[in-house]
PDB file of C-alpha atoms and ligand atoms in Angstrom:
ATOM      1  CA  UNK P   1      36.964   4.820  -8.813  1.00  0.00           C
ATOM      2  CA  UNK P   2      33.370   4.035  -9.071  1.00  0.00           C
ATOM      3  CA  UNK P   3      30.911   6.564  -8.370  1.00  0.00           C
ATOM      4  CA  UNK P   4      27.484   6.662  -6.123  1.00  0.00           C
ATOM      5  CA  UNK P   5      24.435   5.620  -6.253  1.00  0.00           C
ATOM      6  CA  UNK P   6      21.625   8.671  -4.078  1.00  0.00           C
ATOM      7  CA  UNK P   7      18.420   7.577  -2.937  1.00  0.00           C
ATOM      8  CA  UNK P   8      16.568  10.390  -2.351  1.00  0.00           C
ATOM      9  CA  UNK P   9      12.999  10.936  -0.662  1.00  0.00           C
ATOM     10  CA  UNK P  10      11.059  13.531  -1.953  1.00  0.00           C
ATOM     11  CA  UNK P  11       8.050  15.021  -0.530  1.00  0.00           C
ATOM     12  CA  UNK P  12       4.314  12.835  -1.110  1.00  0.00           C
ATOM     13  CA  UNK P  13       2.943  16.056  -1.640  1.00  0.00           C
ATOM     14  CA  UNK P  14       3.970  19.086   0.104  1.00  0.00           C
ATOM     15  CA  UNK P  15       7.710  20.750  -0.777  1.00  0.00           C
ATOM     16  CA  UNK P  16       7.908  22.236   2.561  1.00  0.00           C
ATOM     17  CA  UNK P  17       8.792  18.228   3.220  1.00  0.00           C
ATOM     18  CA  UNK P  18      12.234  19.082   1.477  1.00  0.00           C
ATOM     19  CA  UNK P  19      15.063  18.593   3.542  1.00  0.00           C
ATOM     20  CA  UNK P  20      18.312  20.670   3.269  1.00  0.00           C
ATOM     21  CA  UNK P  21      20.537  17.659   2.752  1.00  0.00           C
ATOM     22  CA  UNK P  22      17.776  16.205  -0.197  1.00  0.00           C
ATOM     23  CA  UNK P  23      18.593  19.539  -1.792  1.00  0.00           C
ATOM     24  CA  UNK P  24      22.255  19.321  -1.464  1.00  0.00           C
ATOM     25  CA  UNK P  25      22.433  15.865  -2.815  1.00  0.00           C
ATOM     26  CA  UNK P  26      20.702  17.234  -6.242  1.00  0.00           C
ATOM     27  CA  UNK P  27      22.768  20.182  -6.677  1.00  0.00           C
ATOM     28  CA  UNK P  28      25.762  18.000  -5.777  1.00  0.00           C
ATOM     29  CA  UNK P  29      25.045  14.877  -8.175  1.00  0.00           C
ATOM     30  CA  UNK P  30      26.433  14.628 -12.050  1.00  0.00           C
ATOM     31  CA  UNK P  31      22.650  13.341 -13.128  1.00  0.00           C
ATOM     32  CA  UNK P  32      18.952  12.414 -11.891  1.00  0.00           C
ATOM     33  CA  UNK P  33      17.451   8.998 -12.634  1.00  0.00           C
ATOM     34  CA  UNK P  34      13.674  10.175 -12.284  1.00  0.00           C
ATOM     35  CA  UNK P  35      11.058   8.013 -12.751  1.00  0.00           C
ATOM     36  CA  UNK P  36       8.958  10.976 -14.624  1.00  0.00           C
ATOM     37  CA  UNK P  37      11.346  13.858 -15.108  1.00  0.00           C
ATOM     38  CA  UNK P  38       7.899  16.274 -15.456  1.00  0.00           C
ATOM     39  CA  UNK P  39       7.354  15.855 -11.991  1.00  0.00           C
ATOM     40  CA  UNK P  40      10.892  15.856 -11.070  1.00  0.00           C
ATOM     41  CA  UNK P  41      11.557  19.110 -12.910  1.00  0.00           C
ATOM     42  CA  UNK P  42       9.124  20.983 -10.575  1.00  0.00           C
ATOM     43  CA  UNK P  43      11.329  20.074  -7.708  1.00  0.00           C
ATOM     44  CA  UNK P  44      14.490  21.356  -9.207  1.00  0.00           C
ATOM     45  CA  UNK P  45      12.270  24.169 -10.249  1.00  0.00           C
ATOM     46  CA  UNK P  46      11.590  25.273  -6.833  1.00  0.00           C
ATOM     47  CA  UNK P  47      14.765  24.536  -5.350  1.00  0.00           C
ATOM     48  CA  UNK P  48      16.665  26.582  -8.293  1.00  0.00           C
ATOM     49  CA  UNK P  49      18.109  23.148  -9.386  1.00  0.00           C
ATOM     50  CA  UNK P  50      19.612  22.496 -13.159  1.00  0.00           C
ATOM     51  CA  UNK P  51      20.837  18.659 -13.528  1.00  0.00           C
ATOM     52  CA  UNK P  52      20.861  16.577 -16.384  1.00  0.00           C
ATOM     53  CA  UNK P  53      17.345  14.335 -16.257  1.00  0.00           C
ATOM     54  CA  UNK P  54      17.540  10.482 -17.329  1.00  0.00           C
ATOM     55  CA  UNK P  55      14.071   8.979 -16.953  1.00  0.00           C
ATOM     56  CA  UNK P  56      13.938   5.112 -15.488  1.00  0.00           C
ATOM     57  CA  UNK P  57      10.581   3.852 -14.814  1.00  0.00           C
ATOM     58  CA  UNK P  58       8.635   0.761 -14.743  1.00  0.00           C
ATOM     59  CA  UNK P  59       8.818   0.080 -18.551  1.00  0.00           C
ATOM     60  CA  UNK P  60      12.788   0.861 -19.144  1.00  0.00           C
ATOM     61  CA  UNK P  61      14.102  -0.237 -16.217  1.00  0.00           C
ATOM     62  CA  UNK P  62      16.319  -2.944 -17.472  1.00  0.00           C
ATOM     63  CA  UNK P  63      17.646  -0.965 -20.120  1.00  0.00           C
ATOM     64  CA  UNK P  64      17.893   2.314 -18.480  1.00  0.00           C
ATOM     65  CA  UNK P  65      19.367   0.236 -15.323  1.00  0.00           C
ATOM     66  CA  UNK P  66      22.507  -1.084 -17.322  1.00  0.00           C
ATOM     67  CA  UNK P  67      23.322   2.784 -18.639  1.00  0.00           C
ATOM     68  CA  UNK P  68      23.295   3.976 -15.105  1.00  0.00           C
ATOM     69  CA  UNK P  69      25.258   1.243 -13.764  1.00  0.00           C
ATOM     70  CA  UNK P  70      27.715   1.981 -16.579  1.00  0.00           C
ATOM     71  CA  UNK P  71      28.266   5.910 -16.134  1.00  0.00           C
ATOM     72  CA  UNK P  72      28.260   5.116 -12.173  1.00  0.00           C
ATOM     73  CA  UNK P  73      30.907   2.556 -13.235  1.00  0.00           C
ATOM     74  CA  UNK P  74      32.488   5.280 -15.401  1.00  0.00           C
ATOM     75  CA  UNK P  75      32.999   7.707 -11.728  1.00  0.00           C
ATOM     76  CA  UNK P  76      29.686   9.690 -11.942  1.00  0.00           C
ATOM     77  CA  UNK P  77      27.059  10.337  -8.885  1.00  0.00           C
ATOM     78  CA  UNK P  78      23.579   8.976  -9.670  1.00  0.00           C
ATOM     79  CA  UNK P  79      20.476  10.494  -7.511  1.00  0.00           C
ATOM     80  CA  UNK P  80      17.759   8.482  -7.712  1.00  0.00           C
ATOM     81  CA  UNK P  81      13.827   9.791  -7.054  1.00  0.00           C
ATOM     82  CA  UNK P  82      10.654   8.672  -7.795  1.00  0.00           C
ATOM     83  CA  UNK P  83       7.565  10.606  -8.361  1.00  0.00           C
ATOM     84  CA  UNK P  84       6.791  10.675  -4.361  1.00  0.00           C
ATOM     85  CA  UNK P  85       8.088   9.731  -1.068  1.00  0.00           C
ATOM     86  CA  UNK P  86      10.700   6.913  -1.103  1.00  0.00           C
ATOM     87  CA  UNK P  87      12.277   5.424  -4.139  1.00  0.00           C
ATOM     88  CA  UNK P  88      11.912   1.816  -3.868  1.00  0.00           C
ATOM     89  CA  UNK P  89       9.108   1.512  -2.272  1.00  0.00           C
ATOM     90  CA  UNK P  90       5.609   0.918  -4.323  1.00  0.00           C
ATOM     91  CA  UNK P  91       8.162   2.761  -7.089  1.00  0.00           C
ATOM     92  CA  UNK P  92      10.523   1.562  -9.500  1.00  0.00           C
ATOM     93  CA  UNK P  93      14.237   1.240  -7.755  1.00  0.00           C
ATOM     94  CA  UNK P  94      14.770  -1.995  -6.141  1.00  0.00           C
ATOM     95  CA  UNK P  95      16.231  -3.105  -9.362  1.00  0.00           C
ATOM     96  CA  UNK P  96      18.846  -0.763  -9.828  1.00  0.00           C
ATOM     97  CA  UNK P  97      19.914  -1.246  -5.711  1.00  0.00           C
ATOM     98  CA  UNK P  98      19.964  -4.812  -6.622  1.00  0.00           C
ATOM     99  CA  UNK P  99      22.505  -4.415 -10.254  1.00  0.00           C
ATOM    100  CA  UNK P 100      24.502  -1.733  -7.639  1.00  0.00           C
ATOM    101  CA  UNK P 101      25.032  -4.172  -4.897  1.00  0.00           C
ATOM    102  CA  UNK P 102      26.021  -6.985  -7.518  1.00  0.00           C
ATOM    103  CA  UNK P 103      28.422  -3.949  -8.714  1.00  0.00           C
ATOM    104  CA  UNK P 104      30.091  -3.490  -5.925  1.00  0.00           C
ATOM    105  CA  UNK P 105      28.465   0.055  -5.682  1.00  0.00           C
ATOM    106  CA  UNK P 106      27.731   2.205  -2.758  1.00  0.00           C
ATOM    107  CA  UNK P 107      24.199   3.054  -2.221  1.00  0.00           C
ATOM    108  CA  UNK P 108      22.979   5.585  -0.061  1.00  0.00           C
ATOM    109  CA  UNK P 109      19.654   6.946   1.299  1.00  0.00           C
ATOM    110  CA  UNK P 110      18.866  10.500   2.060  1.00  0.00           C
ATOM    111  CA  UNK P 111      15.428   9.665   3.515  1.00  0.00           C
ATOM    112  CA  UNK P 112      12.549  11.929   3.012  1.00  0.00           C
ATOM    113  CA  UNK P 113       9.237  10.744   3.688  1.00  0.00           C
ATOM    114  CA  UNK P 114       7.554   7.456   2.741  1.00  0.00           C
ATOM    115  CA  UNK P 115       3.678   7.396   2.658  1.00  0.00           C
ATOM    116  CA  UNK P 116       3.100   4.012   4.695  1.00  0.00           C
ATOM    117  CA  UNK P 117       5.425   4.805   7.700  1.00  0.00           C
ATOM    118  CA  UNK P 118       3.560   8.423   8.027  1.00  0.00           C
ATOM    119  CA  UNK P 119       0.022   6.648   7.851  1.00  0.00           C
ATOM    120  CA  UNK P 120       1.562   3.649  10.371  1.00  0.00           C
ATOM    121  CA  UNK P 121       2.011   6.471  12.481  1.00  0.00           C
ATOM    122  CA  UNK P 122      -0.804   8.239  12.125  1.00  0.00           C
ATOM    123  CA  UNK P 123      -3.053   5.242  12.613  1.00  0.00           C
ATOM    124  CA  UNK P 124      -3.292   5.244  16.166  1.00  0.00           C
ATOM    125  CA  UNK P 125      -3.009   1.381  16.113  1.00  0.00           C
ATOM    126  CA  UNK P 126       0.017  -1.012  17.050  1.00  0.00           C
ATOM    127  CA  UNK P 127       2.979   0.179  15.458  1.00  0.00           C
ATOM    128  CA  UNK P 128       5.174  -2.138  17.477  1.00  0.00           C
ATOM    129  CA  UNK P 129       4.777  -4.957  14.741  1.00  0.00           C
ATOM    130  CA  UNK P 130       3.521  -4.009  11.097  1.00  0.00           C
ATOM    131  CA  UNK P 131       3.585  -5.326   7.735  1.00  0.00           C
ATOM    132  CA  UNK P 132       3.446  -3.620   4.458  1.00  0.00           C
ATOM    133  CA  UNK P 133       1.409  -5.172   1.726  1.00  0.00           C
ATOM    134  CA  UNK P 134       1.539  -2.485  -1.006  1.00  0.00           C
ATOM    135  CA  UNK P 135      -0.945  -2.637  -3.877  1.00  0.00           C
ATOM    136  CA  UNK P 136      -3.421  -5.229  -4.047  1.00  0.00           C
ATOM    137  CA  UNK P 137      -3.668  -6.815  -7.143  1.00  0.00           C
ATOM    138  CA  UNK P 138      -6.483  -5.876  -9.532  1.00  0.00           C
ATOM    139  CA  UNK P 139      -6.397  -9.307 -10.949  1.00  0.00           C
ATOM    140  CA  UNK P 140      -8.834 -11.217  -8.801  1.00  0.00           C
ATOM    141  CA  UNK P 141      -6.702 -14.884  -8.251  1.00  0.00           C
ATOM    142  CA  UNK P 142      -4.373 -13.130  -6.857  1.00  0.00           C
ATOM    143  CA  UNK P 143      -5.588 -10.435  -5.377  1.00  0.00           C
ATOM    144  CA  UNK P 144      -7.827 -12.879  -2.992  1.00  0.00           C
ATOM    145  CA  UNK P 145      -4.771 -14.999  -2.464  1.00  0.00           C
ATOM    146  CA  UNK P 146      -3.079 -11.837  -0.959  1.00  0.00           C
ATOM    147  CA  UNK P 147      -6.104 -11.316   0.833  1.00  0.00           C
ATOM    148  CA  UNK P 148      -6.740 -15.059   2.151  1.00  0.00           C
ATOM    149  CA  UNK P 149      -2.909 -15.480   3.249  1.00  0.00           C
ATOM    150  CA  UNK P 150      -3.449 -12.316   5.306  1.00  0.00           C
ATOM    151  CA  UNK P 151      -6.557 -13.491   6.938  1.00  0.00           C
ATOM    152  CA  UNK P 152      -4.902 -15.015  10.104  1.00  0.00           C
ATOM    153  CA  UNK P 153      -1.801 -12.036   9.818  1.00  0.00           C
ATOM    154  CA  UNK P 154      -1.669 -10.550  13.701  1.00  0.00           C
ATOM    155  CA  UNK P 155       0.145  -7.741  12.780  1.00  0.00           C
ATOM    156  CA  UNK P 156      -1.220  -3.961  11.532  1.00  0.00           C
ATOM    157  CA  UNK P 157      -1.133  -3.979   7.700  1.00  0.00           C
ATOM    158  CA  UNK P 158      -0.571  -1.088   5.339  1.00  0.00           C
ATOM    159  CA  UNK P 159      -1.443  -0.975   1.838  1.00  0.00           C
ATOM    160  CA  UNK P 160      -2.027   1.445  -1.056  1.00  0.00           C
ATOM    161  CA  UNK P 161      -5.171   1.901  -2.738  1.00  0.00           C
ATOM    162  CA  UNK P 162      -6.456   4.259  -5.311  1.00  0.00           C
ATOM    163  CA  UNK P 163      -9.485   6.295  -5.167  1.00  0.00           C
ATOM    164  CA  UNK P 164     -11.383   4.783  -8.021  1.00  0.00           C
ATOM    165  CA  UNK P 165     -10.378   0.999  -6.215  1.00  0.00           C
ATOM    166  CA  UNK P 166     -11.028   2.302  -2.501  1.00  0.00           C
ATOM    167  CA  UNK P 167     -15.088   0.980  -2.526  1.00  0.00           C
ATOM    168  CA  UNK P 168     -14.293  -2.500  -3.830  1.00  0.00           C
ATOM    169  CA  UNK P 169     -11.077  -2.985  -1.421  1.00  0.00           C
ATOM    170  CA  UNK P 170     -12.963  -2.025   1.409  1.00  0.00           C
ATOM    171  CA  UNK P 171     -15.679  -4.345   1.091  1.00  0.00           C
ATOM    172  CA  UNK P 172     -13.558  -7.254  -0.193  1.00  0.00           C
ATOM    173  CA  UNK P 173     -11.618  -6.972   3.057  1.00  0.00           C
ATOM    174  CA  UNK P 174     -14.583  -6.991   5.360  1.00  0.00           C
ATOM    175  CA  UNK P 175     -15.187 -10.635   3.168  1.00  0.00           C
ATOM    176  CA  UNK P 176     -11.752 -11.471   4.405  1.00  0.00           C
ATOM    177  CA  UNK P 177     -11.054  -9.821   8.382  1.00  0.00           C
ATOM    178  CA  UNK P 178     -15.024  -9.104   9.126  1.00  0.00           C
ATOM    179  CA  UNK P 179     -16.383  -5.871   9.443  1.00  0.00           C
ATOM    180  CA  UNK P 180     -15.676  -5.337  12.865  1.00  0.00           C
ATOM    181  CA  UNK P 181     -11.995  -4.726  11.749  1.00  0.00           C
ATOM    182  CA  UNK P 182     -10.369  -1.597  12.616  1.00  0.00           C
ATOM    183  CA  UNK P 183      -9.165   0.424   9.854  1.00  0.00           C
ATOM    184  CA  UNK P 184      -7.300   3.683   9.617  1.00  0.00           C
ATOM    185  CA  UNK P 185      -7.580   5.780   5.835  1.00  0.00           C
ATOM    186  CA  UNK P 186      -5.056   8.249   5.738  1.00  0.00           C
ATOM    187  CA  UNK P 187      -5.834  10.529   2.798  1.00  0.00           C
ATOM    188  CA  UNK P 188      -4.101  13.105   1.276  1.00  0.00           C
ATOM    189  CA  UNK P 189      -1.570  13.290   3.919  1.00  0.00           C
ATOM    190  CA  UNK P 190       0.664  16.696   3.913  1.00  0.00           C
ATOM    191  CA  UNK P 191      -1.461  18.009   1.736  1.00  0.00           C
ATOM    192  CA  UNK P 192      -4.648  20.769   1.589  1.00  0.00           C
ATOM    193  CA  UNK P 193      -7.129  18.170   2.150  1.00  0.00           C
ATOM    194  CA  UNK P 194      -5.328  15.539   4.880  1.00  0.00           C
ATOM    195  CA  UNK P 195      -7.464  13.402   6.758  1.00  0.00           C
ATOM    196  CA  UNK P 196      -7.259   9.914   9.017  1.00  0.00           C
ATOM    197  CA  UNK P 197     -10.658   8.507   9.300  1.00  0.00           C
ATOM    198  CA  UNK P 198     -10.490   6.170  12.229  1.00  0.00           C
ATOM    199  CA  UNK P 199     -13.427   3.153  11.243  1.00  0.00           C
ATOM    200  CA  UNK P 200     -14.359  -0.367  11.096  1.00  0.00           C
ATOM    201  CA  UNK P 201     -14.139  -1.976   7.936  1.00  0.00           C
ATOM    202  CA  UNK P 202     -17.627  -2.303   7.770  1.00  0.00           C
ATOM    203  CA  UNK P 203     -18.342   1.453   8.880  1.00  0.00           C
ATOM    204  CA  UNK P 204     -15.264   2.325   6.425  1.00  0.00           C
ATOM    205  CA  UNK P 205     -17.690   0.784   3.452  1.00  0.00           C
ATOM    206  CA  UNK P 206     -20.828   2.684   4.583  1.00  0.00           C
ATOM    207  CA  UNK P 207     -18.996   5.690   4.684  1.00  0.00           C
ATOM    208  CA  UNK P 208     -17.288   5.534   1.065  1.00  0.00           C
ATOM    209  CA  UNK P 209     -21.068   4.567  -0.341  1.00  0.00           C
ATOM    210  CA  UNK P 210     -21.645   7.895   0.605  1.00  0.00           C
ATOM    211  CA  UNK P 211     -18.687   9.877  -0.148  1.00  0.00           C
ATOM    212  CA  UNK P 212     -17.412   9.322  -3.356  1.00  0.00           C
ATOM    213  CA  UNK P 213     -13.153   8.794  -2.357  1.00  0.00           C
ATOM    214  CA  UNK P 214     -10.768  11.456  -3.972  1.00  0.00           C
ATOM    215  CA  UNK P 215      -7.130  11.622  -3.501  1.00  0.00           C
ATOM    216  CA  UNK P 216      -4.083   9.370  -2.513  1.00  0.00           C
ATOM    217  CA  UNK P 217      -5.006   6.676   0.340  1.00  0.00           C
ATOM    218  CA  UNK P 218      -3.069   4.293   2.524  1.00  0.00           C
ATOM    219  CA  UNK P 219      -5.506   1.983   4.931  1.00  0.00           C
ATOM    220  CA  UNK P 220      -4.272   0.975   8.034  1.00  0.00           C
ATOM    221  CA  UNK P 221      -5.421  -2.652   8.816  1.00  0.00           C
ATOM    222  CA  UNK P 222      -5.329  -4.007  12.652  1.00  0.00           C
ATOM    223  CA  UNK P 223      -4.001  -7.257  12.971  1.00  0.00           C
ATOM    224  CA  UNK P 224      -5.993 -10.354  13.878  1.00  0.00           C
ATOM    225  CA  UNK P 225      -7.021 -10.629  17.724  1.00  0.00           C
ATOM    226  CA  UNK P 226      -6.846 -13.750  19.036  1.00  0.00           C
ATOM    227  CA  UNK P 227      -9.523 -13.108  21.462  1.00  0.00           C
ATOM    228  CA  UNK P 228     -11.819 -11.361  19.376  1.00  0.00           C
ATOM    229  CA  UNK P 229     -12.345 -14.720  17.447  1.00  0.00           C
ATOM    230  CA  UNK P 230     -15.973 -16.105  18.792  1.00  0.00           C
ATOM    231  CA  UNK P 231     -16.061 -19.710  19.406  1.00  0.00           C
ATOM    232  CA  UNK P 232     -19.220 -21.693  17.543  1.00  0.00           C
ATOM    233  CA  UNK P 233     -20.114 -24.424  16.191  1.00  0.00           C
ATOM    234  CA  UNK P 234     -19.500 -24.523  12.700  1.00  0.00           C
ATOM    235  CA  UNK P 235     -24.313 -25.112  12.777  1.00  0.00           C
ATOM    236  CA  UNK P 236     -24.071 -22.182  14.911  1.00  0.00           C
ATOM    237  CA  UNK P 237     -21.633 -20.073  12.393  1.00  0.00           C
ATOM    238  CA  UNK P 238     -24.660 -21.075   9.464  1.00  0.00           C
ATOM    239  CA  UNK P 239     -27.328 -19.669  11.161  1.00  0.00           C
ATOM    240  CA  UNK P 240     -25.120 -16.514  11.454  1.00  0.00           C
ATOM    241  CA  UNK P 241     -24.437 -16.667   7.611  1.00  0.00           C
ATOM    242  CA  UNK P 242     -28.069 -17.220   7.192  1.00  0.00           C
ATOM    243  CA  UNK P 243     -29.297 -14.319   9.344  1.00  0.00           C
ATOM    244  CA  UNK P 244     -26.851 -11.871   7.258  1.00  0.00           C
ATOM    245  CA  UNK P 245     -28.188 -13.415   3.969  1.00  0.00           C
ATOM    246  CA  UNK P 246     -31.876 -12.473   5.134  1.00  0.00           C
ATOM    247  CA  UNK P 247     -31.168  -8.752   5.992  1.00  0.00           C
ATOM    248  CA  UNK P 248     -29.240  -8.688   1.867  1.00  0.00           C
ATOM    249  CA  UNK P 249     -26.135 -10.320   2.024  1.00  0.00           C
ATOM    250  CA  UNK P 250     -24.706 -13.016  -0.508  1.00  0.00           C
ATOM    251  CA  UNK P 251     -24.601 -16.471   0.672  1.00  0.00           C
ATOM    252  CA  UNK P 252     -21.007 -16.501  -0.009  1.00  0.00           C
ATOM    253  CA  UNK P 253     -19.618 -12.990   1.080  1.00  0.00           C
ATOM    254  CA  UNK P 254     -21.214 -14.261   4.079  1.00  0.00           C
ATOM    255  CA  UNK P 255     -19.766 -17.380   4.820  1.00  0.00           C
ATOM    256  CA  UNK P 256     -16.661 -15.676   4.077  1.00  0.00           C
ATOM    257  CA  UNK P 257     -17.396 -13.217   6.574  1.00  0.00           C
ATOM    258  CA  UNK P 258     -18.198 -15.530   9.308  1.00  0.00           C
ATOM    259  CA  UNK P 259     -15.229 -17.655   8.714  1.00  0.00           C
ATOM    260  CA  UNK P 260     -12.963 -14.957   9.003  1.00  0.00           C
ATOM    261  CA  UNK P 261     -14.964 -14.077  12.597  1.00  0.00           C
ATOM    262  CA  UNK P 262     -14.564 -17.843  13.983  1.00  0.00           C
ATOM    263  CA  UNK P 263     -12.105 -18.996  12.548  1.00  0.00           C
ATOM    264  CA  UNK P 264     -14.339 -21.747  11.238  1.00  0.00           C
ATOM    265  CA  UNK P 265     -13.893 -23.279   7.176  1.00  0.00           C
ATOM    266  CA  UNK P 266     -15.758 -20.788   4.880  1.00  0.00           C
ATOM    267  CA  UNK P 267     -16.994 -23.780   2.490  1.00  0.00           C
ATOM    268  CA  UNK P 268     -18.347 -26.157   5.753  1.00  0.00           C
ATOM    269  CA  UNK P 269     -20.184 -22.629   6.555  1.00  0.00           C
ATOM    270  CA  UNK P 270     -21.665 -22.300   3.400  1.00  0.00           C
ATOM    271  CA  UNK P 271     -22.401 -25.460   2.602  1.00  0.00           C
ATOM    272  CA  UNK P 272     -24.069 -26.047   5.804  1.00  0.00           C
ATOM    273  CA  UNK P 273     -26.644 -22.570   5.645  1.00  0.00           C
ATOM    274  CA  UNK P 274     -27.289 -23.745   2.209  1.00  0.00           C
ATOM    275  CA  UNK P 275     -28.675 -27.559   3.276  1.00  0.00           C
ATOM    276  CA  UNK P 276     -30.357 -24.850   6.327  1.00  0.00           C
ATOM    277  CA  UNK P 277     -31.588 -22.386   4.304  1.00  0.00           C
ATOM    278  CA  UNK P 278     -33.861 -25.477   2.148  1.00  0.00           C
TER     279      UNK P 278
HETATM  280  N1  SAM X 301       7.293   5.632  -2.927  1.00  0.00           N
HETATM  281  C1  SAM X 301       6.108   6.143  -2.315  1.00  0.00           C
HETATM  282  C2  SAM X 301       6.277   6.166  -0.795  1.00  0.00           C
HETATM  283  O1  SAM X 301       7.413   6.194  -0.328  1.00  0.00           O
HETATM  284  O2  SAM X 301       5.309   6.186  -0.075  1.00  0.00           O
HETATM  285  C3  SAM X 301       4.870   5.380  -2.722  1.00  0.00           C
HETATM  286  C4  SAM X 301       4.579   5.395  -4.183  1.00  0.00           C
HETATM  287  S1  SAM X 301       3.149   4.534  -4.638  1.00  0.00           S
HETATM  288  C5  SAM X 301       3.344   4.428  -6.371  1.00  0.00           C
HETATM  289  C6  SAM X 301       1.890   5.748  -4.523  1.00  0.00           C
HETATM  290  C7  SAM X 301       0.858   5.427  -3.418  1.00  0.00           C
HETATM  291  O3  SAM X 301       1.324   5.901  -2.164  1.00  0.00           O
HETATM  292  C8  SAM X 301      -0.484   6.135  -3.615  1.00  0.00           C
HETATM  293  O4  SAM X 301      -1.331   5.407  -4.489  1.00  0.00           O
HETATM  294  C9  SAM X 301      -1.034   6.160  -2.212  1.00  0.00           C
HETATM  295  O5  SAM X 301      -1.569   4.907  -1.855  1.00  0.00           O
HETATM  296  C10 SAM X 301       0.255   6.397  -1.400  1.00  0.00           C
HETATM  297  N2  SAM X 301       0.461   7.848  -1.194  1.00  0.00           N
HETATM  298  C11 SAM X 301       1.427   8.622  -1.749  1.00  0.00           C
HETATM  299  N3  SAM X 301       1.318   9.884  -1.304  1.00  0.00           N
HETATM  300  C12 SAM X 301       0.275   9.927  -0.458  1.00  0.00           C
HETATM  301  C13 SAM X 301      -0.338  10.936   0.327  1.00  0.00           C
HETATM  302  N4  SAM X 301       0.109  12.197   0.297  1.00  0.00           N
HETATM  303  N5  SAM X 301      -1.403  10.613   1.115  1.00  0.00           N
HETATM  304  C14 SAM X 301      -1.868   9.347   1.127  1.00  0.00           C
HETATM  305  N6  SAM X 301      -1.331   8.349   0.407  1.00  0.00           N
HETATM  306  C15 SAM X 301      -0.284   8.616  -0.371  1.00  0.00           C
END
């Protein structure tokens, strides 16, 4: 008789977030697969908790994933965390659900909390329709093809940023949805410092010129409105790229801008200001 397989939420930054049955599970299991046992250790440290520690992460998760599979195989109970909020999620995990279902092994979840559905929440936009878009790449290709196939996406959007990325996210998103763009940043959430900054994108990137970001973030991204989309003509859309390239603004960031705004082709827009602008 096989054993289990736990997946268990732990708190994105405030123990309190511990639930009774997350504590149960880890006194109950035969070992912890932790993505970095320091950080798990503190956990079992508050909650009085001894259990034998295997690390899986990132870097050893095909190895580590076949020796867990095996002692689960073998009859033992295998809790699963990451370093906050759900495994699985942003986090190392999906893997080792995936070798467990094609193992015929029971997974369950003992949900704690996950850092996009409390900043979803939080937003104060639609939550009827959402769709989660995790990191964005720091690799430019694809980080504007991720950004260009999202361009025309109705619903809210959640993603992850760092601090030290926040400035250049924001302002390569007002490139892609405008700066009129309503954006929630839920920082540090359950923690000391919590906040939710209600903005526009573009308000969002005079802000952060200001304030230097610190902490965890998750922006909030309203979908595209039909109706906020202004109908031009594409000569119409260049003199709008022009005028923002007179008060500073690149030729190109600009057409991109207006594009995203009407809807119109970002390269007819720029090449049009630029047989204006001579
Ligand atoms: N598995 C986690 C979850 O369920 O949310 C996400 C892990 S991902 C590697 C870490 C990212 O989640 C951070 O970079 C940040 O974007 C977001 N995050 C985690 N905790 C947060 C918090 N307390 N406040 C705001 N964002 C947080």
């Amino acid at each position: 008789m096989s054993g289990k397989l736990y997946l268990v939420g732990t708190p994105i930054g405030n123990l309190g977030d511990i639930s009774p049955r997350v504590a149960r599970t880890l006194e109950e299991t035969d070992f912890i697969a932790a993505e970095d046992t320091r950080v798990t250790l503190k956990i079992l440290n508050h909650l009085g908790i001894k259990k034998p520690l295997v690390s899986y992460y990132e870097h050893n998760r095909a190895e580590s994933g076949e020796k867990i599979i095996s002692r689960i195989l073998g009859g033992e109970t295998c809790v699963l965390v990451s370093d906050a909020g759900m495994p699985a999620i942003s986090d190392p995990g999906q893997d080792l659900v995936r070798l467990c279902a094609e193992n015929g092994i029971e997974v369950v979840a003992v949900p704690g909390p996950c850092a996009a559905v409390c900043a979803i929440a939080l937003s104060g936009l639609e939550t009827g329709r959402f769709t989660f878009e995790g990191f964005l790449s720091t690799a430019r290709k694809s980080r504007f093809e991720h950004l260009e196939e999202l361009k025309t996406e109705k619903r809210t959007m959640i993603f992850y940023e760092a601090p030290h990325k926040l400035r250049a996210t924001l302002s390569d998103m007002v490139q892609y949805f405008g700066g009129d763009r309503k954006v929630a940043i839920c920082r540090e959430m359950t923690k000391l410092h919590e906040e939710v900054l209600r903005f526009t994108l573009r308000q969002a990137v005079e802000y952060y010129e200001a304030v230097p970001p610190k902490g965890e973030f998750v922006l909030v991204i309203e979908g595209l409105k039909e109706e906020e989309k202004i109908s031009i003509s594409p000569e119409q859309g260049a003199e709008m790229v022009l005028e923002m390239y007179s008060s500073g603004t690149p030729l190109k960031s600009a057409a991109k801008e207006v594009a995203a705004k009407t809807g119109l082709k970002r390269n007819e827009l720029y090449d049009l200001a630029l047989k204006m602008k001579d």
